[in-house]
Amino acid sequence: IFGIYRIRKSISKEFELQKRQNNFLLTVTHELKTPLAALKLYLQTLQKHNLTEAKKEQIIDGALSENERLVQLIENILNTSRAENKAFELRKEEIKLLEFLSILTERYLKRYKDLSMELKIDPNLSLVADPQMLETIFSNLIDNAIKYGGIAQQIEIKAVALDRFVTITVSDEGPGIAAQERTHIFEKFYRIGNEDTRKASGSGLGLYLVAELVRLHNGQVRCQEN
């Protein structure tokens, strides 16, 4: 009886993973086509219309934003493949955290005019990490905060130095996540809610990748409500 139970449980997990993979393929196809279509429209508008300089700048900003979105999705797909194949190679160096995050968050503030971001980090705080992986971690966390909390919100990034570790918190003003889903959001392909009714864009790879890269740095990541 126990053997039958284990087999049924294993099959059920395989079906669930297969369902997530199918949803992932459908979602990624849509996610890739959306910014490409937007980029095409922006370029056609620039080509066909005699626009003011202010309007041209607005359209170029929109095109750059869509390009960033496309690059982030492709990077997540490639990095997920590297994580699964154990192909990541850590190249650690000392990083001034406030300086590092100031440069990263400035990109978001330029892209989203209504967004407010506050960094509560000691200017002298440093950590040893792979800078490219660290950028991927924070980019996905910030993207996730914007996706579920909206662009007209306050995002706070806080860092506290402990004896051997640095605790970093990224908090937003979103509606929160149900307790039963918090343990799953770092799983590959997992997305909150029902696939048929979900409105937020995403591939289900961002937080999975965050967890994998944090683990490579011998760290831990978790979701909690304030």
PDB file of C-alpha atoms in Angstrom:
ATOM      1  CA  ILE A   1       0.000   0.000   0.000  1.00  0.00           C
ATOM      2  CA  PHE A   2       2.823   2.340   0.894  1.00  0.00           C
ATOM      3  CA  GLY A   3       4.518   1.566  -2.442  1.00  0.00           C
ATOM      4  CA  ILE A   4       1.337   2.355  -4.376  1.00  0.00           C
ATOM      5  CA  TYR A   5       0.981   5.622  -2.467  1.00  0.00           C
ATOM      6  CA  ARG A   6       4.575   6.613  -3.306  1.00  0.00           C
ATOM      7  CA  ILE A   7       4.067   5.782  -6.996  1.00  0.00           C
ATOM      8  CA  ARG A   8       0.823   7.777  -7.173  1.00  0.00           C
ATOM      9  CA  LYS A   9       2.477  10.720  -5.441  1.00  0.00           C
ATOM     10  CA  SER A  10       5.430  10.580  -7.854  1.00  0.00           C
ATOM     11  CA  ILE A  11       3.124  10.425 -10.888  1.00  0.00           C
ATOM     12  CA  SER A  12       1.077  13.325  -9.528  1.00  0.00           C
ATOM     13  CA  LYS A  13       4.232  15.426  -9.145  1.00  0.00           C
ATOM     14  CA  GLU A  14       5.285  14.573 -12.708  1.00  0.00           C
ATOM     15  CA  PHE A  15       1.869  15.625 -14.047  1.00  0.00           C
ATOM     16  CA  GLU A  16       2.040  18.876 -12.086  1.00  0.00           C
ATOM     17  CA  LEU A  17       5.538  19.623 -13.418  1.00  0.00           C
ATOM     18  CA  GLN A  18       4.425  18.810 -16.964  1.00  0.00           C
ATOM     19  CA  LYS A  19       1.468  21.157 -16.572  1.00  0.00           C
ATOM     20  CA  ARG A  20       3.763  23.943 -15.332  1.00  0.00           C
ATOM     21  CA  GLN A  21       6.168  23.336 -18.243  1.00  0.00           C
ATOM     22  CA  ASN A  22       3.327  23.561 -20.763  1.00  0.00           C
ATOM     23  CA  ASN A  23       2.063  26.751 -19.134  1.00  0.00           C
ATOM     24  CA  PHE A  24       5.628  28.070 -19.153  1.00  0.00           C
ATOM     25  CA  LEU A  25       6.004  27.506 -22.907  1.00  0.00           C
ATOM     26  CA  LEU A  26       2.705  29.267 -23.609  1.00  0.00           C
ATOM     27  CA  THR A  27       3.574  32.123 -21.281  1.00  0.00           C
ATOM     28  CA  VAL A  28       7.122  32.609 -22.605  1.00  0.00           C
ATOM     29  CA  THR A  29       5.837  32.644 -26.185  1.00  0.00           C
ATOM     30  CA  HIS A  30       3.441  35.423 -25.221  1.00  0.00           C
ATOM     31  CA  GLU A  31       6.060  37.236 -23.132  1.00  0.00           C
ATOM     32  CA  LEU A  32       8.532  37.239 -26.043  1.00  0.00           C
ATOM     33  CA  LYS A  33       5.989  38.375 -28.621  1.00  0.00           C
ATOM     34  CA  THR A  34       4.618  41.260 -26.538  1.00  0.00           C
ATOM     35  CA  PRO A  35       7.796  43.399 -26.285  1.00  0.00           C
ATOM     36  CA  LEU A  36       8.750  42.541 -29.882  1.00  0.00           C
ATOM     37  CA  ALA A  37       5.359  43.766 -31.109  1.00  0.00           C
ATOM     38  CA  ALA A  38       5.705  46.915 -28.988  1.00  0.00           C
ATOM     39  CA  LEU A  39       9.209  47.588 -30.344  1.00  0.00           C
ATOM     40  CA  LYS A  40       7.951  47.196 -33.903  1.00  0.00           C
ATOM     41  CA  LEU A  41       5.127  49.661 -33.236  1.00  0.00           C
ATOM     42  CA  TYR A  42       7.484  52.218 -31.690  1.00  0.00           C
ATOM     43  CA  LEU A  43       9.862  52.011 -34.665  1.00  0.00           C
ATOM     44  CA  GLN A  44       7.024  52.265 -37.193  1.00  0.00           C
ATOM     45  CA  THR A  45       5.709  55.338 -35.400  1.00  0.00           C
ATOM     46  CA  LEU A  46       9.132  56.989 -35.559  1.00  0.00           C
ATOM     47  CA  GLN A  47       9.452  56.075 -39.241  1.00  0.00           C
ATOM     48  CA  LYS A  48       6.026  57.171 -40.464  1.00  0.00           C
ATOM     49  CA  HIS A  49       5.233  60.293 -38.450  1.00  0.00           C
ATOM     50  CA  ASN A  50       6.721  63.746 -38.153  1.00  0.00           C
ATOM     51  CA  LEU A  51       7.015  63.986 -34.385  1.00  0.00           C
ATOM     52  CA  THR A  52       8.161  66.623 -31.942  1.00  0.00           C
ATOM     53  CA  GLU A  53      11.406  66.026 -30.080  1.00  0.00           C
ATOM     54  CA  ALA A  54       9.467  65.470 -26.842  1.00  0.00           C
ATOM     55  CA  LYS A  55       7.285  62.815 -28.495  1.00  0.00           C
ATOM     56  CA  LYS A  56      10.344  61.138 -30.031  1.00  0.00           C
ATOM     57  CA  GLU A  57      12.006  60.985 -26.615  1.00  0.00           C
ATOM     58  CA  GLN A  58       8.857  59.467 -25.102  1.00  0.00           C
ATOM     59  CA  ILE A  59       8.709  56.782 -27.801  1.00  0.00           C
ATOM     60  CA  ILE A  60      12.433  55.998 -27.470  1.00  0.00           C
ATOM     61  CA  ASP A  61      12.019  55.640 -23.679  1.00  0.00           C
ATOM     62  CA  GLY A  62       9.165  53.208 -24.279  1.00  0.00           C
ATOM     63  CA  ALA A  63      11.212  51.216 -26.777  1.00  0.00           C
ATOM     64  CA  LEU A  64      14.164  51.001 -24.376  1.00  0.00           C
ATOM     65  CA  SER A  65      11.840  49.804 -21.612  1.00  0.00           C
ATOM     66  CA  GLU A  66      10.450  47.036 -23.815  1.00  0.00           C
ATOM     67  CA  ASN A  67      13.989  46.090 -24.834  1.00  0.00           C
ATOM     68  CA  GLU A  68      14.990  45.792 -21.153  1.00  0.00           C
ATOM     69  CA  ARG A  69      12.000  43.565 -20.544  1.00  0.00           C
ATOM     70  CA  LEU A  70      12.976  41.328 -23.455  1.00  0.00           C
ATOM     71  CA  VAL A  71      16.619  41.123 -22.362  1.00  0.00           C
ATOM     72  CA  GLN A  72      15.596  40.224 -18.784  1.00  0.00           C
ATOM     73  CA  LEU A  73      13.356  37.378 -19.972  1.00  0.00           C
ATOM     74  CA  ILE A  74      16.040  35.934 -22.263  1.00  0.00           C
ATOM     75  CA  GLU A  75      18.647  36.229 -19.487  1.00  0.00           C
ATOM     76  CA  ASN A  76      16.348  34.363 -17.089  1.00  0.00           C
ATOM     77  CA  ILE A  77      15.852  31.527 -19.571  1.00  0.00           C
ATOM     78  CA  LEU A  78      19.586  31.218 -20.263  1.00  0.00           C
ATOM     79  CA  ASN A  79      20.527  31.457 -16.580  1.00  0.00           C
ATOM     80  CA  THR A  80      17.945  28.838 -15.625  1.00  0.00           C
ATOM     81  CA  SER A  81      19.545  26.463 -18.127  1.00  0.00           C
ATOM     82  CA  ARG A  82      22.971  27.205 -16.624  1.00  0.00           C
ATOM     83  CA  ALA A  83      21.662  26.584 -13.106  1.00  0.00           C
ATOM     84  CA  GLU A  84      20.151  23.221 -14.064  1.00  0.00           C
ATOM     85  CA  ASN A  85      23.368  22.126 -15.780  1.00  0.00           C
ATOM     86  CA  LYS A  86      25.586  23.319 -12.892  1.00  0.00           C
ATOM     87  CA  ALA A  87      27.315  25.606 -15.388  1.00  0.00           C
ATOM     88  CA  PHE A  88      27.571  28.680 -13.180  1.00  0.00           C
ATOM     89  CA  GLU A  89      31.028  29.751 -12.119  1.00  0.00           C
ATOM     90  CA  LEU A  90      31.249  32.124  -9.175  1.00  0.00           C
ATOM     91  CA  ARG A  91      33.538  35.098  -9.741  1.00  0.00           C
ATOM     92  CA  LYS A  92      33.394  36.882  -6.433  1.00  0.00           C
ATOM     93  CA  GLU A  93      34.706  40.322  -5.687  1.00  0.00           C
ATOM     94  CA  GLU A  94      34.189  42.926  -2.980  1.00  0.00           C
ATOM     95  CA  ILE A  95      31.125  45.050  -3.730  1.00  0.00           C
ATOM     96  CA  LYS A  96      30.098  48.337  -2.113  1.00  0.00           C
ATOM     97  CA  LEU A  97      26.412  47.534  -1.742  1.00  0.00           C
ATOM     98  CA  LEU A  98      24.970  51.062  -1.654  1.00  0.00           C
ATOM     99  CA  GLU A  99      26.925  52.147  -4.730  1.00  0.00           C
ATOM    100  CA  PHE A 100      26.021  48.939  -6.561  1.00  0.00           C
ATOM    101  CA  LEU A 101      22.280  49.219  -5.844  1.00  0.00           C
ATOM    102  CA  SER A 102      22.162  52.969  -6.498  1.00  0.00           C
ATOM    103  CA  ILE A 103      23.257  52.351 -10.098  1.00  0.00           C
ATOM    104  CA  LEU A 104      20.770  49.503 -10.528  1.00  0.00           C
ATOM    105  CA  THR A 105      17.769  51.292  -9.015  1.00  0.00           C
ATOM    106  CA  GLU A 106      18.463  54.425 -11.069  1.00  0.00           C
ATOM    107  CA  ARG A 107      17.591  52.420 -14.194  1.00  0.00           C
ATOM    108  CA  TYR A 108      14.187  51.600 -12.748  1.00  0.00           C
ATOM    109  CA  LEU A 109      13.510  55.182 -11.646  1.00  0.00           C
ATOM    110  CA  LYS A 110      14.215  56.383 -15.196  1.00  0.00           C
ATOM    111  CA  ARG A 111      11.924  53.733 -16.648  1.00  0.00           C
ATOM    112  CA  TYR A 112       9.030  54.201 -14.176  1.00  0.00           C
ATOM    113  CA  LYS A 113       8.456  57.873 -13.409  1.00  0.00           C
ATOM    114  CA  ASP A 114       5.890  57.216 -10.627  1.00  0.00           C
ATOM    115  CA  LEU A 115       8.047  54.677  -8.807  1.00  0.00           C
ATOM    116  CA  SER A 116       9.816  55.568  -5.572  1.00  0.00           C
ATOM    117  CA  MET A 117      12.732  53.528  -4.240  1.00  0.00           C
ATOM    118  CA  GLU A 118      14.478  53.972  -0.905  1.00  0.00           C
ATOM    119  CA  LEU A 119      17.834  52.433  -0.024  1.00  0.00           C
ATOM    120  CA  LYS A 120      18.544  51.971   3.692  1.00  0.00           C
ATOM    121  CA  ILE A 121      22.152  50.813   3.476  1.00  0.00           C
ATOM    122  CA  ASP A 122      25.297  51.888   5.288  1.00  0.00           C
ATOM    123  CA  PRO A 123      27.635  53.502   2.700  1.00  0.00           C
ATOM    124  CA  ASN A 124      30.554  51.484   4.119  1.00  0.00           C
ATOM    125  CA  LEU A 125      28.760  48.132   3.895  1.00  0.00           C
ATOM    126  CA  SER A 126      30.491  45.693   1.536  1.00  0.00           C
ATOM    127  CA  LEU A 127      29.959  42.066   0.656  1.00  0.00           C
ATOM    128  CA  VAL A 128      31.858  39.525  -1.402  1.00  0.00           C
ATOM    129  CA  ALA A 129      29.730  38.225  -4.263  1.00  0.00           C
ATOM    130  CA  ASP A 130      29.539  37.671  -8.006  1.00  0.00           C
ATOM    131  CA  PRO A 131      28.410  41.084  -9.376  1.00  0.00           C
ATOM    132  CA  GLN A 132      26.551  39.687 -12.403  1.00  0.00           C
ATOM    133  CA  MET A 133      24.649  37.191 -10.262  1.00  0.00           C
ATOM    134  CA  LEU A 134      23.903  39.884  -7.691  1.00  0.00           C
ATOM    135  CA  GLU A 135      22.449  42.115 -10.420  1.00  0.00           C
ATOM    136  CA  THR A 136      20.275  39.231 -11.631  1.00  0.00           C
ATOM    137  CA  ILE A 137      19.044  38.578  -8.086  1.00  0.00           C
ATOM    138  CA  PHE A 138      18.051  42.185  -7.404  1.00  0.00           C
ATOM    139  CA  SER A 139      16.640  42.776 -10.899  1.00  0.00           C
ATOM    140  CA  ASN A 140      14.266  39.851 -10.483  1.00  0.00           C
ATOM    141  CA  LEU A 141      13.251  40.886  -6.965  1.00  0.00           C
ATOM    142  CA  ILE A 142      12.571  44.475  -8.058  1.00  0.00           C
ATOM    143  CA  ASP A 143      10.719  43.329 -11.201  1.00  0.00           C
ATOM    144  CA  ASN A 144       8.587  41.071  -9.036  1.00  0.00           C
ATOM    145  CA  ALA A 145       7.828  43.909  -6.594  1.00  0.00           C
ATOM    146  CA  ILE A 146       6.761  46.192  -9.448  1.00  0.00           C
ATOM    147  CA  LYS A 147       4.727  43.453 -11.131  1.00  0.00           C
ATOM    148  CA  TYR A 148       2.579  42.739  -8.084  1.00  0.00           C
ATOM    149  CA  GLY A 149       2.749  46.093  -6.289  1.00  0.00           C
ATOM    150  CA  GLY A 150       2.412  48.492  -9.224  1.00  0.00           C
ATOM    151  CA  ILE A 151       4.688  51.257 -10.485  1.00  0.00           C
ATOM    152  CA  ALA A 152       3.150  53.964  -8.249  1.00  0.00           C
ATOM    153  CA  GLN A 153       4.523  52.592  -5.007  1.00  0.00           C
ATOM    154  CA  GLN A 154       7.436  52.767  -2.592  1.00  0.00           C
ATOM    155  CA  ILE A 155       9.975  49.941  -2.772  1.00  0.00           C
ATOM    156  CA  GLU A 156      12.455  49.723   0.071  1.00  0.00           C
ATOM    157  CA  ILE A 157      15.772  47.874   0.029  1.00  0.00           C
ATOM    158  CA  LYS A 158      17.370  47.523   3.446  1.00  0.00           C
ATOM    159  CA  ALA A 159      20.649  45.847   4.432  1.00  0.00           C
ATOM    160  CA  VAL A 160      21.871  44.935   7.920  1.00  0.00           C
ATOM    161  CA  ALA A 161      25.335  43.523   8.647  1.00  0.00           C
ATOM    162  CA  LEU A 162      25.436  40.569  11.033  1.00  0.00           C
ATOM    163  CA  ASP A 163      28.467  38.649  12.340  1.00  0.00           C
ATOM    164  CA  ARG A 164      29.106  36.554   9.239  1.00  0.00           C
ATOM    165  CA  PHE A 165      26.274  37.480   6.914  1.00  0.00           C
ATOM    166  CA  VAL A 166      24.410  40.435   5.455  1.00  0.00           C
ATOM    167  CA  THR A 167      20.607  40.405   5.631  1.00  0.00           C
ATOM    168  CA  ILE A 168      19.022  42.210   2.691  1.00  0.00           C
ATOM    169  CA  THR A 169      15.287  42.916   2.499  1.00  0.00           C
ATOM    170  CA  VAL A 170      13.340  44.020  -0.574  1.00  0.00           C
ATOM    171  CA  SER A 171       9.851  45.137   0.452  1.00  0.00           C
ATOM    172  CA  ASP A 172       6.931  46.475  -1.577  1.00  0.00           C
ATOM    173  CA  GLU A 173       3.347  47.656  -1.058  1.00  0.00           C
ATOM    174  CA  GLY A 174       1.657  44.829  -2.957  1.00  0.00           C
ATOM    175  CA  PRO A 175      -1.366  42.850  -1.704  1.00  0.00           C
ATOM    176  CA  GLY A 176       0.836  40.077  -0.317  1.00  0.00           C
ATOM    177  CA  ILE A 177       0.974  36.327  -0.902  1.00  0.00           C
ATOM    178  CA  ALA A 178      -1.230  33.687   0.695  1.00  0.00           C
ATOM    179  CA  ALA A 179       0.592  31.695   3.383  1.00  0.00           C
ATOM    180  CA  GLN A 180       0.107  28.369   1.561  1.00  0.00           C
ATOM    181  CA  GLU A 181       1.805  29.753  -1.575  1.00  0.00           C
ATOM    182  CA  ARG A 182       4.855  31.365   0.034  1.00  0.00           C
ATOM    183  CA  THR A 183       6.742  28.074   0.237  1.00  0.00           C
ATOM    184  CA  HIS A 184       6.229  27.454  -3.503  1.00  0.00           C
ATOM    185  CA  ILE A 185       7.081  30.778  -5.148  1.00  0.00           C
ATOM    186  CA  PHE A 186      10.776  29.874  -5.461  1.00  0.00           C
ATOM    187  CA  GLU A 187       9.972  26.682  -7.394  1.00  0.00           C
ATOM    188  CA  LYS A 188      10.631  26.546 -11.124  1.00  0.00           C
ATOM    189  CA  PHE A 189       7.647  27.518 -13.309  1.00  0.00           C
ATOM    190  CA  TYR A 190       5.492  28.266 -10.240  1.00  0.00           C
ATOM    191  CA  ARG A 191       3.207  31.271 -10.534  1.00  0.00           C
ATOM    192  CA  ILE A 192       0.650  32.547  -8.069  1.00  0.00           C
ATOM    193  CA  GLY A 193      -3.024  31.971  -8.821  1.00  0.00           C
ATOM    194  CA  ASN A 194      -4.822  30.211 -11.627  1.00  0.00           C
ATOM    195  CA  GLU A 195      -3.160  30.272 -15.058  1.00  0.00           C
ATOM    196  CA  ASP A 196      -6.480  31.077 -16.758  1.00  0.00           C
ATOM    197  CA  THR A 197      -7.289  34.123 -14.613  1.00  0.00           C
ATOM    198  CA  ARG A 198      -3.800  35.446 -13.835  1.00  0.00           C
ATOM    199  CA  LYS A 199      -3.227  38.969 -15.148  1.00  0.00           C
ATOM    200  CA  ALA A 200       0.367  39.693 -14.154  1.00  0.00           C
ATOM    201  CA  SER A 201       2.987  38.896 -16.770  1.00  0.00           C
ATOM    202  CA  GLY A 202       5.869  36.573 -15.991  1.00  0.00           C
ATOM    203  CA  SER A 203       7.524  33.265 -16.839  1.00  0.00           C
ATOM    204  CA  GLY A 204       7.728  31.607 -13.426  1.00  0.00           C
ATOM    205  CA  LEU A 205      11.542  31.613 -13.582  1.00  0.00           C
ATOM    206  CA  GLY A 206      12.556  34.837 -11.851  1.00  0.00           C
ATOM    207  CA  LEU A 207      12.222  33.833  -8.200  1.00  0.00           C
ATOM    208  CA  TYR A 208      13.451  30.309  -8.921  1.00  0.00           C
ATOM    209  CA  LEU A 209      16.600  31.850 -10.363  1.00  0.00           C
ATOM    210  CA  VAL A 210      16.923  34.166  -7.345  1.00  0.00           C
ATOM    211  CA  ALA A 211      16.834  31.148  -5.012  1.00  0.00           C
ATOM    212  CA  GLU A 212      19.424  29.245  -7.061  1.00  0.00           C
ATOM    213  CA  LEU A 213      21.874  32.151  -7.218  1.00  0.00           C
ATOM    214  CA  VAL A 214      21.478  32.934  -3.517  1.00  0.00           C
ATOM    215  CA  ARG A 215      22.125  29.257  -2.742  1.00  0.00           C
ATOM    216  CA  LEU A 216      25.353  29.390  -4.786  1.00  0.00           C
ATOM    217  CA  HIS A 217      26.475  32.152  -2.430  1.00  0.00           C
ATOM    218  CA  ASN A 218      25.661  29.921   0.571  1.00  0.00           C
ATOM    219  CA  GLY A 219      22.717  32.162   1.436  1.00  0.00           C
ATOM    220  CA  GLN A 220      19.007  31.717   2.023  1.00  0.00           C
ATOM    221  CA  VAL A 221      15.967  33.499   0.638  1.00  0.00           C
ATOM    222  CA  ARG A 222      12.403  33.550   1.929  1.00  0.00           C
ATOM    223  CA  CYS A 223       9.148  35.451   1.607  1.00  0.00           C
ATOM    224  CA  GLN A 224       7.417  36.938   4.641  1.00  0.00           C
ATOM    225  CA  GLU A 225       4.652  39.408   5.406  1.00  0.00           C
ATOM    226  CA  ASN A 226       5.324  42.510   7.490  1.00  0.00           C
TER     227      ASN A 226
END
